[in-house]
Structure formats: structure tokens, C-alpha cells
Short mmCIF file of C-alpha atoms in Angstrom, two decimals:
data_model
loop_
_atom_site.label_atom_id
_atom_site.label_comp_id
_atom_site.label_asym_id
_atom_site.label_seq_id
_atom_site.Cartn_x
_atom_site.Cartn_y
_atom_site.Cartn_z
CA MET A 159 118.43 97.31 113.58
CA VAL A 160 116.38 99.02 110.91
CA THR A 161 116.25 98.58 107.47
CA ILE A 162 114.80 101.26 104.96
CA THR A 163 113.38 100.28 102.01
CA ALA A 164 115.28 100.88 98.48
CA ASP A 165 114.07 103.78 96.56
CA LYS A 166 113.26 101.50 93.46
CA TYR A 167 110.23 99.80 95.52
CA VAL A 168 108.88 102.65 97.18
CA ASN A 169 105.76 102.88 95.26
CA LYS A 170 103.83 106.11 96.43
CA GLY A 171 103.31 108.04 93.38
CA PRO A 172 105.20 110.51 90.92
CA GLY A 173 108.17 111.88 91.97
CA ARG A 174 108.46 109.36 95.09
CA PRO A 175 110.18 109.33 97.26
CA VAL A 176 111.06 112.62 97.77
CA PHE A 177 113.77 112.06 100.45
CA GLN A 178 116.20 109.13 98.42
CA GLN A 179 117.26 106.14 100.26
CA LEU A 180 120.45 107.50 101.82
CA LEU A 181 118.94 110.75 103.34
CA ARG A 182 116.48 108.36 104.82
CA ALA A 183 119.02 105.97 106.04
CA GLU A 184 121.32 108.99 107.49
CA SER A 185 118.36 110.42 109.23
CA VAL A 186 117.20 106.75 110.89
CA ALA A 187 121.08 106.38 111.96
CA ALA A 188 120.88 109.80 113.79
CA LEU A 189 118.30 108.57 116.27
CA GLY A 190 119.69 107.43 119.54
CA ALA A 191 118.01 104.35 119.49
CA VAL A 192 119.14 102.77 116.72
CA ASP A 193 122.31 101.12 116.26
CA TYR A 194 122.55 100.01 112.55
CA VAL A 195 120.57 101.10 109.65
CA ALA A 196 120.64 99.25 106.05
CA VAL A 197 118.89 99.75 103.00
CA ASN A 198 116.80 96.61 101.60
CA ASN A 199 117.33 95.87 98.35
CA ALA A 200 114.05 93.97 97.91
CA ALA A 201 110.18 94.55 97.88
CA THR A 202 109.57 93.13 101.01
CA ALA A 203 111.82 92.63 104.20
CA VAL A 204 111.39 88.98 104.02
CA ASN A 205 114.80 88.28 102.73
CA VAL A 206 116.12 90.42 105.75
CA ILE A 207 113.89 88.94 108.11
CA LYS A 208 115.45 85.40 107.04
CA LYS A 209 118.89 86.71 107.29
CA ILE A 210 118.99 88.40 110.56
CA LYS A 211 116.43 86.21 112.52
CA PRO A 212 114.98 88.82 114.98
CA HIS A 213 113.42 88.02 118.27
CA PHE A 214 110.82 91.14 117.10
CA TYR A 215 110.04 92.69 113.92
CA VAL A 216 108.09 96.10 114.63
CA LYS A 217 105.87 97.78 112.34
CA GLY A 218 103.34 100.88 112.69
CA SER A 219 100.07 100.44 113.15
CA ASP A 220 98.67 101.34 109.71
CA TYR A 221 100.09 97.53 108.67
CA GLN A 222 98.00 95.88 111.32
CA ASN A 223 95.19 94.76 109.44
CA GLU A 224 96.48 92.48 106.45
CA ASP A 225 93.34 92.37 104.92
CA LYS A 226 94.12 95.98 103.72
CA ASP A 227 97.62 95.12 102.10
CA ILE A 228 96.68 94.45 98.86
CA THR A 229 100.72 94.01 98.04
CA GLY A 230 100.54 90.95 100.49
CA GLY A 231 103.96 92.09 102.07
CA ILE A 232 102.95 92.58 105.55
CA SER A 233 101.47 88.77 105.46
CA ALA A 234 104.78 87.62 103.97
CA GLU A 235 106.83 89.28 106.64
CA THR A 236 104.61 88.27 109.21
CA ASN A 237 105.25 84.79 108.13
CA ALA A 238 108.94 84.98 107.81
CA THR A 239 108.80 86.73 111.31
CA ARG A 240 107.22 83.34 112.72
CA SER A 241 109.10 81.20 110.78
CA VAL A 242 112.47 82.23 113.01
CA GLY A 243 110.95 82.34 115.88
CA GLY A 244 110.15 86.03 116.10
CA LYS A 245 107.20 87.63 116.90
CA LEU A 246 105.65 90.60 115.04
CA ILE A 247 105.11 94.04 117.32
CA PHE A 248 102.82 96.86 116.25
CA THR A 249 103.84 100.54 117.34
CA TYR A 250 100.75 102.79 118.05
CA GLU A 251 102.59 106.41 117.90
CA ILE A 252 101.80 109.13 115.61
CA THR A 253 102.21 108.60 112.28
CA PHE A 254 104.74 111.01 110.51
CA SER A 255 104.08 110.16 106.65
CA SER A 256 106.02 112.55 104.32
CA THR A 257 103.45 110.94 101.54
CA SER A 258 100.49 112.00 103.52
CA LEU A 259 101.97 115.78 103.96
CA LEU A 260 102.80 116.08 100.43
CA ASN A 261 99.93 115.10 98.91
CA SER A 262 98.01 117.68 101.62
CA TYR A 263 100.42 120.52 100.79
CA PHE A 264 101.78 119.95 97.14
CA PRO A 265 99.03 118.02 95.34
CA VAL A 266 100.19 116.06 91.87
CA TYR A 267 96.69 116.46 90.10
CA PRO A 268 94.66 119.49 89.95
CA ASP A 269 91.71 120.42 91.83
CA GLU A 270 88.98 118.70 89.70
CA ALA A 271 91.11 115.60 89.08
CA ARG A 272 91.53 115.69 92.87
CA SER A 273 88.03 116.07 93.70
CA PHE A 274 87.17 113.11 91.56
CA LEU A 275 89.77 111.14 92.86
CA GLY A 276 88.49 111.83 96.60
CA ARG A 277 84.71 110.45 95.58
CA PHE A 278 86.48 107.83 94.06
CA ALA A 279 88.03 106.56 97.04
CA LYS A 280 84.99 107.11 99.31
CA ASN A 281 82.82 104.88 97.12
CA TYR A 282 85.16 102.50 95.91
CA GLY A 283 87.94 100.29 97.86
CA PRO A 284 91.25 98.58 96.75
CA SER A 285 89.10 95.29 96.11
CA ASP A 286 86.54 97.06 94.08
CA VAL A 287 89.19 98.21 91.76
CA ILE A 288 90.96 94.92 91.50
CA ASP A 289 87.87 92.98 91.23
CA ARG A 290 86.44 95.05 88.38
CA MET A 291 90.18 94.94 86.75
CA ASN A 292 89.80 90.98 87.22
CA GLN A 293 86.67 90.88 85.18
CA LEU A 294 88.41 92.53 82.32
CA LYS A 295 90.46 89.51 81.92
CA LYS A 296 87.58 88.11 80.21
CA LEU A 297 87.30 90.57 77.19
CA ASN A 298 89.17 90.85 74.38
CA VAL A 299 89.98 94.46 73.83
CA LEU A 300 92.12 96.50 71.20
CA VAL A 301 93.48 99.54 72.45
CA LEU A 302 94.60 102.07 69.64
CA GLY A 303 97.10 104.78 70.85
CA GLU A 304 97.90 105.41 74.36
CA SER A 305 96.46 106.76 77.70
CA ILE A 306 97.06 110.15 78.90
CA VAL A 307 96.38 111.36 82.29
CA ASP A 308 96.01 115.58 82.66
#
């Protein structure tokens, strides 16, 4: 059984997901090794894990490092899997990411912005940004107008 994340929980950027949930579900259902496909209408798979009680819960190797998961989703899914007596398994196959392909060949941002964001990502990780944002909680700020991203 395979679950597909509902469109409203796919947070990969503007205009995403490009492939809507029903198309993604149909594509996965067409695979010979898949017996059942469902659209999970939640941010994590915890609800599905608790309901199905799988012997094995399988994720791609890109989810293996819980420290890099700023959402906490993989940690919650790991705990849910263990709570029902299941085992978390990671695959080590080639990852075909539509997000990576689209970002490489159909950039959302202009060249200057993409260049800046690339440099920024090399110098600062998610925890750096989150730490800085947390520091802002201590400030009283008045914002006039609205933010604009060009």
C-alpha cells in the first residue's frame, strides 16, 4: 500500500505540486508492485500508520537524517511506526524529484535572485534561519505596507 500526500500539504514552492494528487495516485497505482493507493489528507503519515499498523514503513534515504527534518514529520512517523510494532526502512535507490527537475530547468526566480539564494543556502542552513527568526521574537516591530518579492 502506498499513500500520496494531499496537494494542500505539499509545500515545495509556488505552483506546486505540479502533478495533482489524483494524477500522482494513478501513476503509482499503475506500478505492478502496488496493490493499493490512497491520498493521505494530513501533513504526516502518522494517521495512516496508526490505522494500517504496517509491519514496514518505507521512506527514501533523503529522510534518514532526522536532524535535517525541520518539520518533525519523520520523527513523528518513526515513533508512530514503532508504537504499532512496525519497522522503518529506508530505500537507497535513485531519487527522481520533480521539484529538483523543475527548479533546475524551469526556475521560478530571476537569475539574480536565484544566484543570491544559492549563495545564501551555501552559507546558512535551516537551523541558522530558524535561530535568527527566533531572535526576532524578542523585538517589537512595526511593519508598514507589505513585503514584496520580485
